[in-house]
Amino acid sequence: MTAREITKSSSKAVSGEKWNWKPHKLTDVEKDRIKKFFMGSREKEGFLKQFVVYALLICIGFIYLYPILYMLSSSLMTLDDLLDTSINWIPSSLNLKNYAQAGSSMNFWPVLGLSIIVAGVPTLLNVLSCSIVGYGLARFEFPGKKIMMGIIIFTFILPSQVTMIPTYVLYSNLKILSTLWAFVVPSLLAQGINASIFILIFYQFFKQVPKVLIEAAQIDGAGYFKSFVRISLPSAAPAILTVFLFSFVWYWNNSYLTRMYVSGVMTQSKWTTLVVQLQKFAANFNSYAQTESTATTLNESISMAGTMLSILPILLMYFVLQRYFVESIDRVGITGE
């Protein structure tokens, strides 16, 4: 075939003359592979399911990260960046003076130590007392046990505002207002902030510990307390970590009860937290500006810097303990708050 004939035949094919192209029919094996790729199989999840799951996780993660990213971006801006409409996320320069001014007005380092004590001491007592109560409910049968369990659940549902005034009067009569004992005493008696849910966590976990281990320890001469300390408590490490983290975060973030019982509303107290200082941030910053004789006025960047400083310890704690926290949540079987 000459070059002229080849060119003529190709032109006919392009123009549609004598075009015999037929679509390729998929075989059963190819159809099965495509189906497994999109829909998955028993051994492997499909592309569609993974795409939907990751898309939802990215959307939910963005919802949670957006306020933090916005605070971080705004806290590093200067006053000119705030007034410049062309700057939305990336500041023209990193202004770390906002953090210095916010930290000085909040008295950051001393208040950070007080915050750790105010949140840490009741948390440790919560873990101790709630584990003992949860173990007793899980291992022993006694009259009125179901009623007590119902009361524990009811105390978690009951809003704290209902019992706030009677609690305030009780603490006033006990003369523990404006002191750390207002948090220590309830936690020591398994009545701290949201202690009922911690009791239920320990109760559910200790119910899963085999009774054979407890009975074997008792045969070897261990009493109830020794079997609790040597057998049940070491195996409850996931529950302990979960309760510790939840309790610490709740005590850290709680500002209303802290101001009313510990920091003092009518009386002055040395006990305060970063969250309480954040509520009084405007007044504290004005006092700081007058003391330092600076012309800086409170703006959104400094306020965002103070907010970041108040949540930074919790973020660092979660970043360090994230792996253990997720594993503990998975083993304990709760979804969080």
Short mmCIF file of C-alpha atoms in Angstrom, two decimals:
data_model
loop_
_atom_site.label_atom_id
_atom_site.label_comp_id
_atom_site.label_asym_id
_atom_site.label_seq_id
_atom_site.Cartn_x
_atom_site.Cartn_y
_atom_site.Cartn_z
CA MET A 1 0.00 0.00 0.00
CA THR A 2 1.37 3.32 -1.04
CA ALA A 3 1.52 6.41 1.18
CA ARG A 4 -1.29 7.96 -0.84
CA GLU A 5 -3.58 5.01 -0.20
CA ILE A 6 -2.74 5.02 3.53
CA THR A 7 -3.57 8.73 3.75
CA LYS A 8 -6.82 8.20 1.89
CA SER A 9 -7.90 5.32 4.14
CA SER A 10 -7.10 7.27 7.29
CA SER A 11 -9.09 10.26 6.05
CA LYS A 12 -12.06 7.99 5.43
CA ALA A 13 -11.75 6.65 8.93
CA VAL A 14 -11.69 10.18 10.37
CA SER A 15 -14.64 11.30 8.30
CA GLY A 16 -16.71 8.37 9.58
CA GLU A 17 -16.74 6.20 6.49
CA LYS A 18 -16.51 2.50 7.24
CA TRP A 19 -15.94 3.20 10.97
CA ASN A 20 -16.35 -0.11 12.78
CA TRP A 21 -15.24 0.90 16.33
CA LYS A 22 -17.11 -0.90 19.08
CA PRO A 23 -17.00 -0.18 22.86
CA HIS A 24 -15.03 -2.62 24.97
CA LYS A 25 -17.24 -4.88 27.03
CA LEU A 26 -16.13 -5.37 30.61
CA THR A 27 -15.59 -8.89 31.71
CA ASP A 28 -16.99 -10.25 34.93
CA VAL A 29 -13.55 -10.10 36.55
CA GLU A 30 -13.14 -6.43 35.64
CA LYS A 31 -16.63 -5.61 36.91
CA ASP A 32 -15.86 -7.38 40.17
CA ARG A 33 -12.61 -5.42 40.58
CA ILE A 34 -14.35 -2.11 39.95
CA LYS A 35 -17.10 -3.00 42.41
CA LYS A 36 -14.59 -3.97 45.09
CA PHE A 37 -12.64 -0.76 44.50
CA PHE A 38 -15.66 1.50 45.05
CA MET A 39 -17.81 -0.58 47.40
CA GLY A 40 -15.11 -2.56 49.18
CA SER A 41 -15.09 -6.12 50.43
CA ARG A 42 -14.89 -7.98 53.72
CA GLU A 43 -11.12 -7.49 53.91
CA LYS A 44 -10.90 -3.90 52.71
CA GLU A 45 -13.10 -0.83 52.79
CA GLY A 46 -14.17 0.69 49.51
CA PHE A 47 -13.17 4.04 48.06
CA LEU A 48 -16.63 5.57 48.44
CA LYS A 49 -16.86 4.76 52.15
CA GLN A 50 -13.35 6.06 52.82
CA PHE A 51 -14.07 9.21 50.85
CA VAL A 52 -17.26 9.94 52.80
CA VAL A 53 -15.62 9.20 56.17
CA TYR A 54 -12.57 11.36 55.52
CA ALA A 55 -14.68 14.17 54.08
CA LEU A 56 -16.82 14.21 57.23
CA LEU A 57 -13.74 14.10 59.48
CA ILE A 58 -12.13 16.98 57.58
CA CYS A 59 -15.33 19.06 57.85
CA ILE A 60 -15.73 18.34 61.57
CA GLY A 61 -12.04 18.98 62.19
CA PHE A 62 -12.26 22.31 60.37
CA ILE A 63 -15.24 23.33 62.50
CA TYR A 64 -13.20 22.71 65.66
CA LEU A 65 -9.92 24.14 64.35
CA TYR A 66 -11.34 27.28 62.76
CA PRO A 67 -11.79 29.26 66.03
CA ILE A 68 -8.29 28.28 67.22
CA LEU A 69 -6.70 29.23 63.90
CA TYR A 70 -8.61 32.51 63.88
CA MET A 71 -7.50 33.33 67.43
CA LEU A 72 -3.88 32.45 66.63
CA SER A 73 -3.90 34.58 63.49
CA SER A 74 -5.58 37.57 65.16
CA SER A 75 -3.35 37.40 68.23
CA LEU A 76 -0.24 37.92 66.07
CA MET A 77 -1.56 40.98 64.23
CA THR A 78 -0.73 44.58 64.93
CA LEU A 79 -3.35 47.29 65.19
CA ASP A 80 -2.61 48.32 61.60
CA ASP A 81 -3.25 44.75 60.42
CA LEU A 82 -6.60 44.75 62.17
CA LEU A 83 -7.62 47.96 60.43
CA ASP A 84 -6.33 46.83 57.06
CA THR A 85 -9.17 45.09 55.20
CA SER A 86 -6.74 43.41 52.79
CA ILE A 87 -5.27 41.31 55.62
CA ASN A 88 -7.50 38.46 56.71
CA TRP A 89 -5.43 35.53 57.92
CA ILE A 90 -1.69 36.08 57.47
CA PRO A 91 -0.39 39.13 59.41
CA SER A 92 2.19 41.39 57.84
CA SER A 93 4.54 40.70 60.75
CA LEU A 94 4.46 38.48 63.83
CA ASN A 95 3.66 40.78 66.73
CA LEU A 96 4.62 38.83 69.87
CA LYS A 97 4.19 41.94 72.02
CA ASN A 98 0.49 41.08 72.26
CA TYR A 99 1.33 37.92 74.21
CA ALA A 100 3.78 39.79 76.43
CA GLN A 101 1.20 42.44 77.28
CA ALA A 102 -1.60 39.89 77.78
CA GLY A 103 0.62 37.70 79.95
CA SER A 104 1.71 40.63 82.09
CA SER A 105 -1.85 41.87 82.61
CA MET A 106 -3.02 38.33 83.53
CA ASN A 107 0.03 37.74 85.77
CA PHE A 108 0.45 34.58 83.71
CA TRP A 109 3.11 32.47 85.44
CA PRO A 110 1.89 32.80 89.06
CA VAL A 111 -1.73 32.35 87.98
CA LEU A 112 -0.73 29.33 85.88
CA GLY A 113 0.64 27.66 89.00
CA LEU A 114 -2.55 28.45 90.91
CA SER A 115 -4.65 27.11 88.02
CA ILE A 116 -2.77 23.81 88.04
CA ILE A 117 -3.34 23.48 91.78
CA VAL A 118 -7.03 24.47 91.60
CA ALA A 119 -7.67 21.98 88.78
CA GLY A 120 -5.14 19.29 89.71
CA VAL A 121 -5.80 18.68 93.41
CA PRO A 122 -9.59 18.13 93.08
CA THR A 123 -8.93 16.00 90.00
CA LEU A 124 -6.62 13.63 91.87
CA LEU A 125 -9.12 13.35 94.71
CA ASN A 126 -11.90 12.76 92.17
CA VAL A 127 -9.98 9.86 90.66
CA LEU A 128 -9.34 8.33 94.09
CA SER A 129 -12.81 8.70 95.57
CA CYS A 130 -14.76 7.86 92.41
CA SER A 131 -12.69 4.73 91.81
CA ILE A 132 -13.47 3.50 95.33
CA VAL A 133 -17.19 4.21 94.96
CA GLY A 134 -17.30 2.66 91.49
CA TYR A 135 -15.50 -0.46 92.73
CA GLY A 136 -17.90 -0.84 95.64
CA LEU A 137 -20.93 -0.58 93.37
CA ALA A 138 -19.45 -3.04 90.90
CA ARG A 139 -18.33 -5.74 93.36
CA PHE A 140 -20.78 -5.70 96.23
CA GLU A 141 -24.50 -6.29 96.51
CA PHE A 142 -26.43 -4.43 99.19
CA PRO A 143 -29.98 -3.18 99.77
CA GLY A 144 -30.82 0.02 97.92
CA LYS A 145 -28.05 -0.37 95.35
CA LYS A 146 -30.35 0.32 92.38
CA ILE A 147 -31.81 3.36 94.14
CA MET A 148 -28.31 4.68 94.76
CA MET A 149 -27.40 4.16 91.12
CA GLY A 150 -30.51 6.09 90.11
CA ILE A 151 -29.59 8.94 92.45
CA ILE A 152 -26.09 9.08 90.97
CA ILE A 153 -27.49 9.34 87.45
CA PHE A 154 -30.00 11.97 88.58
CA THR A 155 -27.27 14.14 90.10
CA PHE A 156 -25.52 14.21 86.73
CA ILE A 157 -28.71 15.29 84.96
CA LEU A 158 -29.58 17.90 87.62
CA PRO A 159 -28.20 21.35 86.63
CA SER A 160 -25.67 22.86 89.02
CA GLN A 161 -27.69 26.10 89.12
CA VAL A 162 -30.41 24.30 91.10
CA THR A 163 -28.07 23.44 93.97
CA MET A 164 -25.88 26.53 93.75
CA ILE A 165 -27.52 28.61 96.48
CA PRO A 166 -27.86 25.76 99.03
CA THR A 167 -24.25 24.77 98.33
CA TYR A 168 -23.09 28.34 98.82
CA VAL A 169 -24.90 28.56 102.17
CA LEU A 170 -23.43 25.20 103.24
CA TYR A 171 -19.89 26.25 102.37
CA SER A 172 -20.44 29.54 104.16
CA ASN A 173 -21.52 27.72 107.32
CA LEU A 174 -18.51 25.42 107.04
CA LYS A 175 -16.28 28.49 106.54
CA ILE A 176 -14.60 27.08 103.45
CA LEU A 177 -15.69 29.79 101.00
CA SER A 178 -12.90 31.57 99.11
CA THR A 179 -10.55 28.69 99.86
CA LEU A 180 -9.43 25.63 97.94
CA TRP A 181 -11.34 23.45 100.42
CA ALA A 182 -14.54 24.36 98.56
CA PHE A 183 -13.30 22.07 95.76
CA VAL A 184 -11.28 19.64 97.86
CA VAL A 185 -14.01 18.53 100.28
CA PRO A 186 -16.60 17.57 97.61
CA SER A 187 -13.95 15.80 95.53
CA LEU A 188 -12.77 13.86 98.57
CA LEU A 189 -16.35 12.63 99.06
CA ALA A 190 -16.86 11.76 95.35
CA GLN A 191 -19.07 14.82 94.87
CA GLY A 192 -16.85 16.96 92.67
CA ILE A 193 -17.75 18.52 89.36
CA ASN A 194 -19.50 15.85 87.24
CA ALA A 195 -18.26 13.16 89.64
CA SER A 196 -21.32 11.00 88.96
CA ILE A 197 -20.22 10.22 85.41
CA PHE A 198 -16.77 9.27 86.72
CA ILE A 199 -18.37 6.84 89.17
CA LEU A 200 -20.28 5.26 86.30
CA ILE A 201 -17.10 4.97 84.23
CA PHE A 202 -15.30 3.12 87.03
CA TYR A 203 -18.39 1.04 87.73
CA GLN A 204 -18.60 -0.10 84.12
CA PHE A 205 -14.88 -0.83 83.94
CA PHE A 206 -14.67 -2.78 87.21
CA LYS A 207 -17.65 -4.86 86.13
CA GLN A 208 -15.50 -6.16 83.27
CA VAL A 209 -12.66 -7.31 85.53
CA PRO A 210 -12.95 -11.13 85.96
CA LYS A 211 -14.13 -12.14 89.40
CA VAL A 212 -11.75 -15.09 89.24
CA LEU A 213 -8.81 -12.76 89.78
CA ILE A 214 -10.40 -11.20 92.85
CA GLU A 215 -11.32 -14.60 94.28
CA ALA A 216 -7.80 -15.92 93.66
CA ALA A 217 -6.33 -12.93 95.49
CA GLN A 218 -8.69 -13.48 98.41
CA ILE A 219 -7.71 -17.16 98.57
CA ASP A 220 -4.07 -16.05 98.82
CA GLY A 221 -4.99 -13.95 101.83
CA ALA A 222 -5.68 -10.54 100.30
CA GLY A 223 -8.53 -8.56 101.78
CA TYR A 224 -10.99 -6.35 99.96
CA PHE A 225 -8.78 -3.28 100.04
CA LYS A 226 -5.61 -5.13 99.02
CA SER A 227 -7.36 -6.89 96.13
CA PHE A 228 -8.65 -3.50 95.01
CA VAL A 229 -5.21 -1.89 95.13
CA ARG A 230 -3.23 -4.83 93.73
CA ILE A 231 -5.65 -6.34 91.19
CA SER A 232 -8.45 -4.01 90.12
CA LEU A 233 -6.79 -0.59 90.26
CA PRO A 234 -3.73 -1.42 88.06
CA SER A 235 -6.00 -2.87 85.37
CA ALA A 236 -8.10 0.32 85.42
CA ALA A 237 -5.34 2.52 83.95
CA PRO A 238 -7.46 3.49 80.88
CA ALA A 239 -10.37 4.53 83.10
CA ILE A 240 -8.05 6.45 85.42
CA LEU A 241 -6.50 8.39 82.54
CA THR A 242 -9.92 9.15 81.05
CA VAL A 243 -11.33 10.39 84.34
CA PHE A 244 -8.21 12.41 85.06
CA LEU A 245 -8.27 14.23 81.73
CA PHE A 246 -12.00 14.92 81.75
CA SER A 247 -11.98 16.10 85.35
CA PHE A 248 -8.91 18.31 84.86
CA VAL A 249 -10.39 19.99 81.78
CA TRP A 250 -13.75 20.56 83.50
CA TYR A 251 -12.11 22.10 86.57
CA TRP A 252 -9.81 24.17 84.36
CA ASN A 253 -12.59 25.56 82.17
CA ASN A 254 -15.09 26.13 84.96
CA SER A 255 -15.14 29.81 85.76
CA TYR A 256 -18.52 30.39 87.37
CA LEU A 257 -18.19 27.91 90.23
CA THR A 258 -14.54 28.83 90.70
CA ARG A 259 -15.38 32.51 91.12
CA MET A 260 -18.28 31.76 93.44
CA TYR A 261 -16.67 29.19 95.74
CA VAL A 262 -12.88 29.52 95.43
CA SER A 263 -11.90 32.93 94.07
CA GLY A 264 -14.62 34.67 96.04
CA VAL A 265 -17.40 37.00 94.94
CA MET A 266 -17.98 39.00 98.10
CA THR A 267 -14.58 38.34 99.68
CA GLN A 268 -11.03 38.45 98.36
CA SER A 269 -9.04 35.27 97.89
CA LYS A 270 -5.54 34.44 96.67
CA TRP A 271 -6.92 31.55 94.61
CA THR A 272 -7.65 32.29 90.99
CA THR A 273 -7.27 30.67 87.57
CA LEU A 274 -6.40 31.78 84.05
CA VAL A 275 -10.03 31.44 82.98
CA VAL A 276 -11.14 33.69 85.84
CA GLN A 277 -8.44 36.18 84.93
CA LEU A 278 -9.65 36.09 81.34
CA GLN A 279 -13.12 37.15 82.47
CA LYS A 280 -11.56 40.15 84.18
CA PHE A 281 -9.13 40.73 81.34
CA ALA A 282 -10.33 44.20 80.32
CA ALA A 283 -10.12 45.63 83.84
CA ASN A 284 -6.76 43.94 84.49
CA PHE A 285 -5.31 45.23 81.23
CA ASN A 286 -6.40 48.80 81.92
CA SER A 287 -4.77 48.60 85.35
CA TYR A 288 -1.63 47.15 83.77
CA ALA A 289 -1.52 49.92 81.13
CA GLN A 290 -1.84 52.62 83.79
CA THR A 291 0.85 51.02 85.93
CA GLU A 292 3.28 50.64 83.03
CA SER A 293 2.40 54.12 81.69
CA THR A 294 1.95 52.74 78.18
CA ALA A 295 -0.22 54.23 75.49
CA THR A 296 -1.39 50.82 74.28
CA THR A 297 -5.14 50.35 74.39
CA LEU A 298 -6.95 47.05 74.52
CA ASN A 299 -7.73 45.69 71.06
CA GLU A 300 -8.85 42.41 69.52
CA SER A 301 -5.30 41.12 69.05
CA ILE A 302 -4.44 41.46 72.74
CA SER A 303 -7.77 39.90 73.74
CA MET A 304 -7.14 36.94 71.43
CA ALA A 305 -3.63 36.58 72.84
CA GLY A 306 -5.08 36.39 76.36
CA THR A 307 -7.59 33.76 75.23
CA MET A 308 -4.82 31.69 73.62
CA LEU A 309 -2.77 31.86 76.81
CA SER A 310 -5.73 30.58 78.84
CA ILE A 311 -6.24 27.49 76.66
CA LEU A 312 -2.59 26.85 75.74
CA PRO A 313 -1.82 24.53 78.71
CA ILE A 314 -4.84 22.35 77.88
CA LEU A 315 -3.81 22.17 74.22
CA LEU A 316 -0.28 21.16 75.16
CA MET A 317 -1.53 18.53 77.59
CA TYR A 318 -3.83 17.04 74.98
CA PHE A 319 -1.04 17.12 72.37
CA VAL A 320 1.26 15.14 74.68
CA LEU A 321 -1.37 12.67 75.92
CA GLN A 322 -3.41 12.40 72.72
CA ARG A 323 -2.41 8.83 71.93
CA TYR A 324 -3.10 7.52 75.43
CA PHE A 325 -6.30 9.53 75.66
CA VAL A 326 -7.76 8.07 72.46
CA GLU A 327 -6.79 4.53 73.49
CA SER A 328 -8.36 5.04 76.91
CA ILE A 329 -11.59 6.37 75.42
CA ASP A 330 -11.73 3.35 73.11
CA ARG A 331 -11.20 0.86 75.95
CA VAL A 332 -13.51 2.55 78.43
CA GLY A 333 -16.28 2.88 75.85
CA ILE A 334 -17.49 6.49 76.19
CA THR A 335 -17.78 9.13 73.50
CA GLY A 336 -16.69 12.18 75.49
CA GLU A 337 -18.26 15.55 76.21
#
